[in-house]
PDB file of C-alpha atoms and ligand atoms in Angstrom:
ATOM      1  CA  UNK Q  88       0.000   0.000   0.000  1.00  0.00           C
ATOM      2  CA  UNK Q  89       1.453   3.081  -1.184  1.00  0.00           C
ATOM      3  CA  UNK Q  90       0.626   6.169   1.775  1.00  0.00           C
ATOM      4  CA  UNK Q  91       1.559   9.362   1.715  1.00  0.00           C
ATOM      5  CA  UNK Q  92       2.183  12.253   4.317  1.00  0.00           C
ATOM      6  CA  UNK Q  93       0.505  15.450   3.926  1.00  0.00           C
ATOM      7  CA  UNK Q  94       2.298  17.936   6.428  1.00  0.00           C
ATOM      8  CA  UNK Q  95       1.730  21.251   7.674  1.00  0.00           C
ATOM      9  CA  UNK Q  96       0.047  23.633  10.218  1.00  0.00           C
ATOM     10  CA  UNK Q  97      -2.983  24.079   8.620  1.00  0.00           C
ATOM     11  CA  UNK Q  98      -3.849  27.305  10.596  1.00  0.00           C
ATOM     12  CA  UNK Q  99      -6.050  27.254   8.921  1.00  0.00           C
ATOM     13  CA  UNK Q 100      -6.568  24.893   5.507  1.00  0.00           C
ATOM     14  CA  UNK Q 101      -7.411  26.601   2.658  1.00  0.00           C
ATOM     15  CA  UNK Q 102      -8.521  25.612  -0.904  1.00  0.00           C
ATOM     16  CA  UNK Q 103      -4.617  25.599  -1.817  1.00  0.00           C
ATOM     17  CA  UNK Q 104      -4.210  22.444   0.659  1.00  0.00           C
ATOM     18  CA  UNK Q 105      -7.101  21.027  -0.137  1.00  0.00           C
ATOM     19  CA  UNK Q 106      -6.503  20.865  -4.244  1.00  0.00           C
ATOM     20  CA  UNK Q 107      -3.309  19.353  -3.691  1.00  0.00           C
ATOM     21  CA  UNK Q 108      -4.611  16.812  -0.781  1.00  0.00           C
ATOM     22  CA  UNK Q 109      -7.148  16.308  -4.022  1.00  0.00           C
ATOM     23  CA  UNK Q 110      -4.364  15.627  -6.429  1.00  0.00           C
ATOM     24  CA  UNK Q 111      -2.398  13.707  -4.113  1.00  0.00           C
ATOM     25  CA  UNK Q 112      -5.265  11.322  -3.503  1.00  0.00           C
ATOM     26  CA  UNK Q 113      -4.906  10.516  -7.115  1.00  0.00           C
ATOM     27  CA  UNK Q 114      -1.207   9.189  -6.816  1.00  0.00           C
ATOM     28  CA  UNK Q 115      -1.350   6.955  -3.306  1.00  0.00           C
ATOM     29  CA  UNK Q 116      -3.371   4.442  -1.886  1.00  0.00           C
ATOM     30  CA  UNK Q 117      -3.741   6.324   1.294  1.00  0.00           C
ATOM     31  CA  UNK Q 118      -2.841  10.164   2.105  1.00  0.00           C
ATOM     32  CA  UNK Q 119      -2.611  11.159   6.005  1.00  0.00           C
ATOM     33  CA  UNK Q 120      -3.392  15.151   6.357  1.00  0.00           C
ATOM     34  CA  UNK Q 121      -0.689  15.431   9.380  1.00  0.00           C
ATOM     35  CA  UNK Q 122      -1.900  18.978  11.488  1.00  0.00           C
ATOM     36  CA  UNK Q 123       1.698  19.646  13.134  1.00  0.00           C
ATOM     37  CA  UNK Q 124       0.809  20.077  16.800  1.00  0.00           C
ATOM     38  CA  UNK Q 125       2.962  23.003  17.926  1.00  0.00           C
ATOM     39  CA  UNK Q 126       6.295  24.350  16.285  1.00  0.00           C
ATOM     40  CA  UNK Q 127       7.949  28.104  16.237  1.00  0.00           C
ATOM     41  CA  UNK Q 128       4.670  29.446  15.027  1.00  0.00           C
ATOM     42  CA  UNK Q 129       1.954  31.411  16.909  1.00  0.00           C
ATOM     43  CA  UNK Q 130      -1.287  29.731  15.671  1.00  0.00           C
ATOM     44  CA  UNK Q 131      -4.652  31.126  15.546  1.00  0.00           C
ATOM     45  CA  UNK Q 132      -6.556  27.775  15.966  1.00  0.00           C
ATOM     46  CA  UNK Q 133      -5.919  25.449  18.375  1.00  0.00           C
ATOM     47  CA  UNK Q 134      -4.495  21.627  16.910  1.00  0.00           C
ATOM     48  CA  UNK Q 135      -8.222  20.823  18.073  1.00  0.00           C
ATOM     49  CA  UNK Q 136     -10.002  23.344  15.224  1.00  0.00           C
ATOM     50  CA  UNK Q 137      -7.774  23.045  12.960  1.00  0.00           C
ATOM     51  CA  UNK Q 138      -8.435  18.876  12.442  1.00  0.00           C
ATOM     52  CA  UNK Q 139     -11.811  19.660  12.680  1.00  0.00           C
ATOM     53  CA  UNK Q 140     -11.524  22.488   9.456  1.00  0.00           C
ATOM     54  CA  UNK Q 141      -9.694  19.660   7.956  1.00  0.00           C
ATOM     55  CA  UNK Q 142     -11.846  16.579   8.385  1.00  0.00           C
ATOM     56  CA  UNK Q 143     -14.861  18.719   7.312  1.00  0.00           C
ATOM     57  CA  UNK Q 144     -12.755  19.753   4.141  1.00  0.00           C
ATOM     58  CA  UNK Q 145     -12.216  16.437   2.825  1.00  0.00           C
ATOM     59  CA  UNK Q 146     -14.945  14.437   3.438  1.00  0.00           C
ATOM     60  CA  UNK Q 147     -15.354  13.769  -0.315  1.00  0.00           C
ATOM     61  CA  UNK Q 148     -11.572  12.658  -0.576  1.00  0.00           C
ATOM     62  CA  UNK Q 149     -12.288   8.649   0.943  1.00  0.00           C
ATOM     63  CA  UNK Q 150      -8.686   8.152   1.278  1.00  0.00           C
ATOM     64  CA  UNK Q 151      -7.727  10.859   2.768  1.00  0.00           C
ATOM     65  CA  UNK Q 152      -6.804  10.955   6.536  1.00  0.00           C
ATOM     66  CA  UNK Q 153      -6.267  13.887   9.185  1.00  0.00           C
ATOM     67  CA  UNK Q 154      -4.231  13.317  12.089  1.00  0.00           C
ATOM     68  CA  UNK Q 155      -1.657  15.244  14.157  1.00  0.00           C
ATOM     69  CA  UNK Q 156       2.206  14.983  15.458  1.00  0.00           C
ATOM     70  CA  UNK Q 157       4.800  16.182  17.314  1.00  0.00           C
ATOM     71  CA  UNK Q 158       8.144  15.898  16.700  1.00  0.00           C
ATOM     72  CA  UNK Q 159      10.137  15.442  13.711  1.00  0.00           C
ATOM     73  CA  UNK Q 160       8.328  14.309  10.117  1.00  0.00           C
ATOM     74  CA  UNK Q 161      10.858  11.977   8.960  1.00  0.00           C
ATOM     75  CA  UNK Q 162       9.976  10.209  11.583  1.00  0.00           C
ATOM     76  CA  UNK Q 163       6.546  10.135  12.127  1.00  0.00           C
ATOM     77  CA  UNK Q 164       6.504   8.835   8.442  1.00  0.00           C
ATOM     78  CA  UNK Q 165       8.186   5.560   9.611  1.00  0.00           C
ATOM     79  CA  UNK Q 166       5.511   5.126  12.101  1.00  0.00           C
ATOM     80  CA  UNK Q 167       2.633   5.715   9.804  1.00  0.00           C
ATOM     81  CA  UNK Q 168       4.641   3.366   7.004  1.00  0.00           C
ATOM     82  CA  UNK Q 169       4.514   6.162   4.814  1.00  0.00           C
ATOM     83  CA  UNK Q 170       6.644   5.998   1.795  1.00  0.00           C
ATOM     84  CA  UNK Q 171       6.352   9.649   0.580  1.00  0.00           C
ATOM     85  CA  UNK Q 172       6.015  12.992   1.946  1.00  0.00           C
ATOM     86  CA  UNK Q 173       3.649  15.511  -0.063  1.00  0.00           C
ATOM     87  CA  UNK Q 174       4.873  19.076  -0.030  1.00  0.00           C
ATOM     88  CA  UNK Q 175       2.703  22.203  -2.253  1.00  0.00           C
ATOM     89  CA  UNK Q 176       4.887  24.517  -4.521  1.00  0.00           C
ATOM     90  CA  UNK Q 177       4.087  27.788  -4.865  1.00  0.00           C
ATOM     91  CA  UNK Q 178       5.731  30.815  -6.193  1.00  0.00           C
ATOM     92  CA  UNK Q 179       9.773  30.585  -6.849  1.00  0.00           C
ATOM     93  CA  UNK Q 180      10.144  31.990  -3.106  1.00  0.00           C
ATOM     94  CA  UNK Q 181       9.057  28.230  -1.268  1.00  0.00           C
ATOM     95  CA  UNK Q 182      11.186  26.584  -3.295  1.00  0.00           C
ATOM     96  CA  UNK Q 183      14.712  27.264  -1.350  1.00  0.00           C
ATOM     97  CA  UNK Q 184      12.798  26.731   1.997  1.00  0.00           C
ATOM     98  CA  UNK Q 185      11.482  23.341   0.659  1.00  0.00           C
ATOM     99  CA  UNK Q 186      15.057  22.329  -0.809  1.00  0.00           C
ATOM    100  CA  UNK Q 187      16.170  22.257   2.745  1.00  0.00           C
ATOM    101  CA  UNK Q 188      13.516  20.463   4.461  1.00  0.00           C
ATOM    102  CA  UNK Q 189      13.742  17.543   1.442  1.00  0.00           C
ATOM    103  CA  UNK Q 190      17.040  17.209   1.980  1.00  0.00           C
ATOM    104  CA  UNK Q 191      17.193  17.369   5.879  1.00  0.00           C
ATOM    105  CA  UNK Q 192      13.975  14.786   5.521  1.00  0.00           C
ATOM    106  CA  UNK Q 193      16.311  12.610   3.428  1.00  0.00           C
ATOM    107  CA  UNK Q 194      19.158  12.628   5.536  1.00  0.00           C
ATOM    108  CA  UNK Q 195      17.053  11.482   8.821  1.00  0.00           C
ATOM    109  CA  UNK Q 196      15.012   9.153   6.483  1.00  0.00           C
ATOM    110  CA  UNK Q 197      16.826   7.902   3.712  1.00  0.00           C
ATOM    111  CA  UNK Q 198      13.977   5.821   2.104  1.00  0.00           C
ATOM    112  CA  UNK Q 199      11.376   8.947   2.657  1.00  0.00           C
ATOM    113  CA  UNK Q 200      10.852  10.483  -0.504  1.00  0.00           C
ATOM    114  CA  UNK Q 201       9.194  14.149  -1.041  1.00  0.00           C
ATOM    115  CA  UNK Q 202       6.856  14.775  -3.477  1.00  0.00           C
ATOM    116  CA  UNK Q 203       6.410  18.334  -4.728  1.00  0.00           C
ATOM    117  CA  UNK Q 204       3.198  19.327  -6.267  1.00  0.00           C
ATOM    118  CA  UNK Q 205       2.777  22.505  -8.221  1.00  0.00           C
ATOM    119  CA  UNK Q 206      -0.176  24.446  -6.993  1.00  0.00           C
ATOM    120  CA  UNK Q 207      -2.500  25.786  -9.774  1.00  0.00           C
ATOM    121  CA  UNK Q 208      -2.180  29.120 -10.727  1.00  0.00           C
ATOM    122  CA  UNK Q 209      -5.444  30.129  -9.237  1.00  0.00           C
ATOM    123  CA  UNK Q 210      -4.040  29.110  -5.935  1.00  0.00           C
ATOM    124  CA  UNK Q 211      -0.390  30.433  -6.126  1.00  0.00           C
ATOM    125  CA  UNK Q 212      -0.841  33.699  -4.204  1.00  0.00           C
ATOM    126  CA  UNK Q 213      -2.694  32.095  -1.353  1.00  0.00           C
ATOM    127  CA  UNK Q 214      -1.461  30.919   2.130  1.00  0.00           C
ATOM    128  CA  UNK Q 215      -2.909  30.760   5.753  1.00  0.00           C
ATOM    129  CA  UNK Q 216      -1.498  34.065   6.481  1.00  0.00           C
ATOM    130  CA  UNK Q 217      -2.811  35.850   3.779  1.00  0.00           C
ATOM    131  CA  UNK Q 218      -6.119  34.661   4.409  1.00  0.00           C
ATOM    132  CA  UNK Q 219      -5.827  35.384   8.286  1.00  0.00           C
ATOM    133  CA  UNK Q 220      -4.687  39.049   7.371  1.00  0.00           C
ATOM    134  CA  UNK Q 221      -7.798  39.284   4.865  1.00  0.00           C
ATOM    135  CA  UNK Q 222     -10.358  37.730   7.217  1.00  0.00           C
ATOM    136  CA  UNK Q 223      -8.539  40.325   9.726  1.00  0.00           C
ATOM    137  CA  UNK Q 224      -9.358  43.294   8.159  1.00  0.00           C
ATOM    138  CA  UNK Q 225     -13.138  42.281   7.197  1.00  0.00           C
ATOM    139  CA  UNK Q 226     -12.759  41.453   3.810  1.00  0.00           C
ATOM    140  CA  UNK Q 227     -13.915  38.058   1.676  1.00  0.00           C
ATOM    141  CA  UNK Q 228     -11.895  35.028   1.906  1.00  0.00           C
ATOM    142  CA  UNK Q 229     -14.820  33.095   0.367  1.00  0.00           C
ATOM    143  CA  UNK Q 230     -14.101  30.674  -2.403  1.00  0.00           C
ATOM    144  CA  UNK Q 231     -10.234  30.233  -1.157  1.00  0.00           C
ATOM    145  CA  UNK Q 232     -11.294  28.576   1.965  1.00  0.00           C
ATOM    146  CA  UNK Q 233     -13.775  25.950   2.733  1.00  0.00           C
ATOM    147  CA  UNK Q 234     -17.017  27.252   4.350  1.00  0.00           C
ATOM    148  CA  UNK Q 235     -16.184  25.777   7.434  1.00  0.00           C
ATOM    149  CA  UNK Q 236     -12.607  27.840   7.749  1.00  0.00           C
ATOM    150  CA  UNK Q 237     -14.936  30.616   6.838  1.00  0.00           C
ATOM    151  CA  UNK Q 238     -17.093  30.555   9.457  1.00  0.00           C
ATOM    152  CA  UNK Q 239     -14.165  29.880  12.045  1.00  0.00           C
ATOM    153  CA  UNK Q 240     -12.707  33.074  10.533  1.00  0.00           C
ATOM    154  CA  UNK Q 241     -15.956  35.014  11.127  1.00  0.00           C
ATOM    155  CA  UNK Q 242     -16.082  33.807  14.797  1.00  0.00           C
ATOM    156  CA  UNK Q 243     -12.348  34.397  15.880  1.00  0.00           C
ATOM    157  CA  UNK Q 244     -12.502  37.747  14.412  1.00  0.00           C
ATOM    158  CA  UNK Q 245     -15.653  39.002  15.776  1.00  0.00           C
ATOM    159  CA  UNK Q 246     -15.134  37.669  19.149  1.00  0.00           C
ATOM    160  CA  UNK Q 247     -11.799  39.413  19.099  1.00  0.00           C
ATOM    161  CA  UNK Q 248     -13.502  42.608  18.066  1.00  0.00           C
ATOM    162  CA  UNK Q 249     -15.705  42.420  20.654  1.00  0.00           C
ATOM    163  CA  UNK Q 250     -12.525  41.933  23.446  1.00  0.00           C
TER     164      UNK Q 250
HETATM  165  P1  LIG G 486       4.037  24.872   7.001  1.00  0.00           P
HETATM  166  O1  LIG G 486       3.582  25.262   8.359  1.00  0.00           O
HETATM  167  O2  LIG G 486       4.820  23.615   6.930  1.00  0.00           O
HETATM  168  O3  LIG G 486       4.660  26.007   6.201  1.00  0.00           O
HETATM  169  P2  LIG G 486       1.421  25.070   5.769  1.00  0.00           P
HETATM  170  O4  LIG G 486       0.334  24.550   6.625  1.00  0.00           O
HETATM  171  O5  LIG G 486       1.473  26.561   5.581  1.00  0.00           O
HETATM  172  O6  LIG G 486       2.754  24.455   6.256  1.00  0.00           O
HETATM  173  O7  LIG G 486       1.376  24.365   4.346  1.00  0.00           O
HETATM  174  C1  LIG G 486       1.594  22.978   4.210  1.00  0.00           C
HETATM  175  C2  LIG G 486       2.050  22.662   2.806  1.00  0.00           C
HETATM  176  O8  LIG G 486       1.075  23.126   1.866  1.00  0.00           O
HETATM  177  C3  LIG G 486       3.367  23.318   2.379  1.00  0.00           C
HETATM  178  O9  LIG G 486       4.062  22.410   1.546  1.00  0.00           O
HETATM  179  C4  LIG G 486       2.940  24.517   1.597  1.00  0.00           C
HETATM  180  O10 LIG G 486       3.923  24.888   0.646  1.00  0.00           O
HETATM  181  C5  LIG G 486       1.703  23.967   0.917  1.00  0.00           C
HETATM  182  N1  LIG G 486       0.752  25.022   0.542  1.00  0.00           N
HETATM  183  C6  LIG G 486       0.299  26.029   1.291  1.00  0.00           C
HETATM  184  N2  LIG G 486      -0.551  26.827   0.597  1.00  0.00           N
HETATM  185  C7  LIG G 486      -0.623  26.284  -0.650  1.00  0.00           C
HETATM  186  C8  LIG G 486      -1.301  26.647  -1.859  1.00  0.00           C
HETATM  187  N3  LIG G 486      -2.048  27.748  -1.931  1.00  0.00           N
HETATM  188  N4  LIG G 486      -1.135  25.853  -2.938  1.00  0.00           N
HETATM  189  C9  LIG G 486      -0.334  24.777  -2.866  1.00  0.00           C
HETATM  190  N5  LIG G 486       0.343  24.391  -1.783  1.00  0.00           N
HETATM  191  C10 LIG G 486       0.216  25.122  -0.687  1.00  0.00           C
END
């Protein structure tokens, strides 16, 4: 069975991480959506509302998986008996930042490949902290987020407003 690893923060998962999850779905048997518990980042949603934004995301995706980790990737690949690792390429600017992570993944992991996917152009300009920014300010995120990262947005913001 081939699996794959899907990794990020996910704070929170937009239509960019969804269309590749989508595409990857395509290539392995079975891809795990892994919601990075805490790193050097200050999150907006807890690890708790972020799986939930993803597992109502990709409920038409049947072999897709969410689950979180801790710790390092490489290895929490060998415990899922993952063969791959799915990474999303955006503009030219991710691609020096990904170079290193491959290649640190590959030195504590030899057999772990990474698999780039090119985002589609529609989705090249967005990330999480664009959206947060947008959603922020009180403008539209709608159509490059699922509803349900919408309506998080709406309630985070408004209660934060309200502080
Ligand atoms: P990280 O915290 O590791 O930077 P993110 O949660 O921001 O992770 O993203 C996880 C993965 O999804 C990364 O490989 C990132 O490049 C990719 N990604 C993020 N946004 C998009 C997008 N709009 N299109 C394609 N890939 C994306």
């Amino acid at each position: 069975m081939r699996i794959a690893i899907y990794p990020g923060t996910f704070d929170p998962v937009t239509n960019g991480h969804i269309h590749i999850a989508e595409r990857a779905s395509k290539l392995f048997d079975k891809v795990i959506i892994a919601v990075a518990k805490d790193n050097y980042k200050k999150n907006l949603f807890s690890l708790e509302e972020r799986i939930h934004m993803v597992e109502q995301s990709i409920r038409h995706l049947p072999n897709v998986e969410v689950d979180s980790f801790s710790g390092l990737t490489a290895e929490y690949a060998v415990f899922k008996n993952a063969q791959a690792l799915i990474r999303g390429l955006r503009a030219v600017s991710d691609f020096e930042y990904e170079m290193q992570i491959a290649a640190m993944n590959k030195r504590l992991n030899e057999t772990l490949e990474t698999v780039f996917l090119m985002t589609s152009g529609e989705y090249s300009f967005l990330s999480s902290s664009m959206i947060k920014q947008v959603a922020f300010l009180g403008g539209s995120v709608k159509g490059l987020v699922p509803p349900v990262v919408e309506i998080g947005l709406k309630e985070k913001y408004c209660v934060a407003a309200k502080v």
